[in-house]
XYZ file of C-alpha atoms in Angstrom:
133
model
C -26.049 0.306 12.354
C -26.102 -3.221 13.524
C -29.622 -4.201 14.682
C -28.346 -6.350 17.319
C -26.966 -3.067 19.060
C -30.527 -1.904 19.410
C -31.533 -5.034 21.378
C -29.612 -3.764 24.487
C -32.663 -2.589 26.196
C -33.202 -2.087 29.971
C -37.075 -2.122 29.714
C -39.654 -4.004 27.891
C -40.299 -2.783 24.407
C -43.539 -0.860 24.221
C -45.829 0.526 21.407
C -43.831 3.706 21.703
C -40.528 1.977 20.871
C -42.098 0.716 17.688
C -43.324 4.127 16.660
C -39.851 5.615 17.597
C -38.027 3.044 15.308
C -39.821 4.768 12.255
C -37.233 7.508 12.574
C -34.395 5.018 12.178
C -33.047 5.057 8.618
C -34.285 8.433 7.838
C -30.614 9.691 7.628
C -27.219 8.371 8.190
C -25.845 8.685 11.570
C -29.160 8.105 13.527
C -28.349 7.115 17.085
C -31.392 7.572 19.226
C -34.950 8.488 19.345
C -36.165 9.084 22.997
C -39.743 9.876 24.261
C -39.520 11.460 27.591
C -41.532 13.643 30.170
C -40.743 17.050 31.501
C -38.492 15.607 34.299
C -36.336 13.901 31.772
C -37.674 10.596 32.746
C -37.513 8.172 29.629
C -40.830 6.713 28.728
C -39.422 4.770 25.927
C -36.702 4.830 23.194
C -35.355 3.325 20.044
C -31.551 3.559 20.400
C -28.099 2.150 19.280
C -26.671 3.904 22.254
C -26.229 1.968 25.570
C -29.534 1.945 27.556
C -27.917 4.097 30.399
C -26.412 6.628 27.914
C -29.856 7.047 26.192
C -31.687 7.695 29.327
C -28.966 10.118 30.499
C -29.193 12.004 27.218
C -32.973 12.491 27.740
C -32.272 13.722 31.273
C -29.572 16.141 30.032
C -31.552 17.499 27.060
C -34.468 17.639 29.416
C -32.568 20.031 31.642
C -31.578 22.115 28.764
C -35.190 22.319 27.479
C -36.476 23.107 30.932
C -34.099 25.903 31.426
C -34.698 27.381 28.063
C -38.454 27.253 28.729
C -38.253 28.957 32.221
C -35.971 31.705 30.628
C -38.305 32.198 27.700
C -41.312 32.361 30.055
C -39.611 34.955 32.506
C -38.773 37.188 29.514
C -42.180 36.865 27.816
C -40.629 35.494 24.774
C -43.015 32.694 23.850
C -43.040 28.976 24.233
C -40.047 26.737 23.378
C -41.376 24.275 20.773
C -38.073 22.950 19.553
C -34.552 23.097 20.257
C -31.687 21.989 18.034
C -28.109 21.195 19.615
C -25.064 21.100 17.429
C -22.105 19.792 19.018
C -18.513 18.529 17.864
C -19.574 14.746 17.368
C -23.426 14.750 18.039
C -26.461 16.724 16.854
C -29.817 16.551 18.272
C -33.426 17.901 17.731
C -35.990 18.075 20.636
C -39.661 18.825 20.044
C -42.085 19.655 22.739
C -45.135 17.530 22.324
C -47.166 19.411 24.863
C -48.587 17.962 28.104
C -44.906 17.800 29.491
C -43.805 15.379 26.870
C -40.844 15.543 24.646
C -39.106 13.750 21.747
C -35.451 14.024 21.102
C -33.529 12.623 18.091
C -29.721 12.226 18.357
C -27.602 11.806 15.195
C -23.955 12.033 14.399
C -22.760 15.541 13.763
C -23.904 17.033 10.422
C -26.787 14.534 9.768
C -29.956 16.552 10.983
C -32.015 17.052 7.702
C -35.301 17.978 6.410
C -36.465 14.124 6.373
C -36.049 13.895 10.179
C -38.425 16.879 10.578
C -40.928 15.405 8.298
C -40.776 12.014 10.104
C -40.961 13.598 13.395
C -44.467 15.035 12.360
C -45.615 11.515 11.753
C -44.092 10.129 14.729
C -45.486 12.748 17.146
C -49.062 11.989 15.449
C -48.551 8.386 16.121
C -47.497 8.739 19.653
C -50.445 10.973 20.344
C -52.759 8.516 18.935
C -51.197 5.620 20.951
C -51.478 7.884 24.171
C -55.288 8.644 23.504
C -55.888 5.022 22.707
């Protein structure tokens, strides 16, 4: 991807954006890594998508995660820890970080791989370290 595309931001780049950038390049087809809260409100992102589309993706995925979480709770099926979504042109993995925080990675279809999962573990650890100062 063209690094110039990533520069289209609608917010100042934070330490979280730097941490999220470590997911970029793990697989072909990387489009976005978005860190957001339980309301789907974006905290920060590293994305080749338009900022509006990036924030909208977090909001939409947040609705899916919240719905699944409520249903699993109602059926006493446990907690939702991660959700993969596979669609015609895009795939995503969303991980619950606890405390109402989520991380989603969006890639072109067919590009989710084990390297992303390994990197997510590192990125989540680094985000938690940043949060806790």
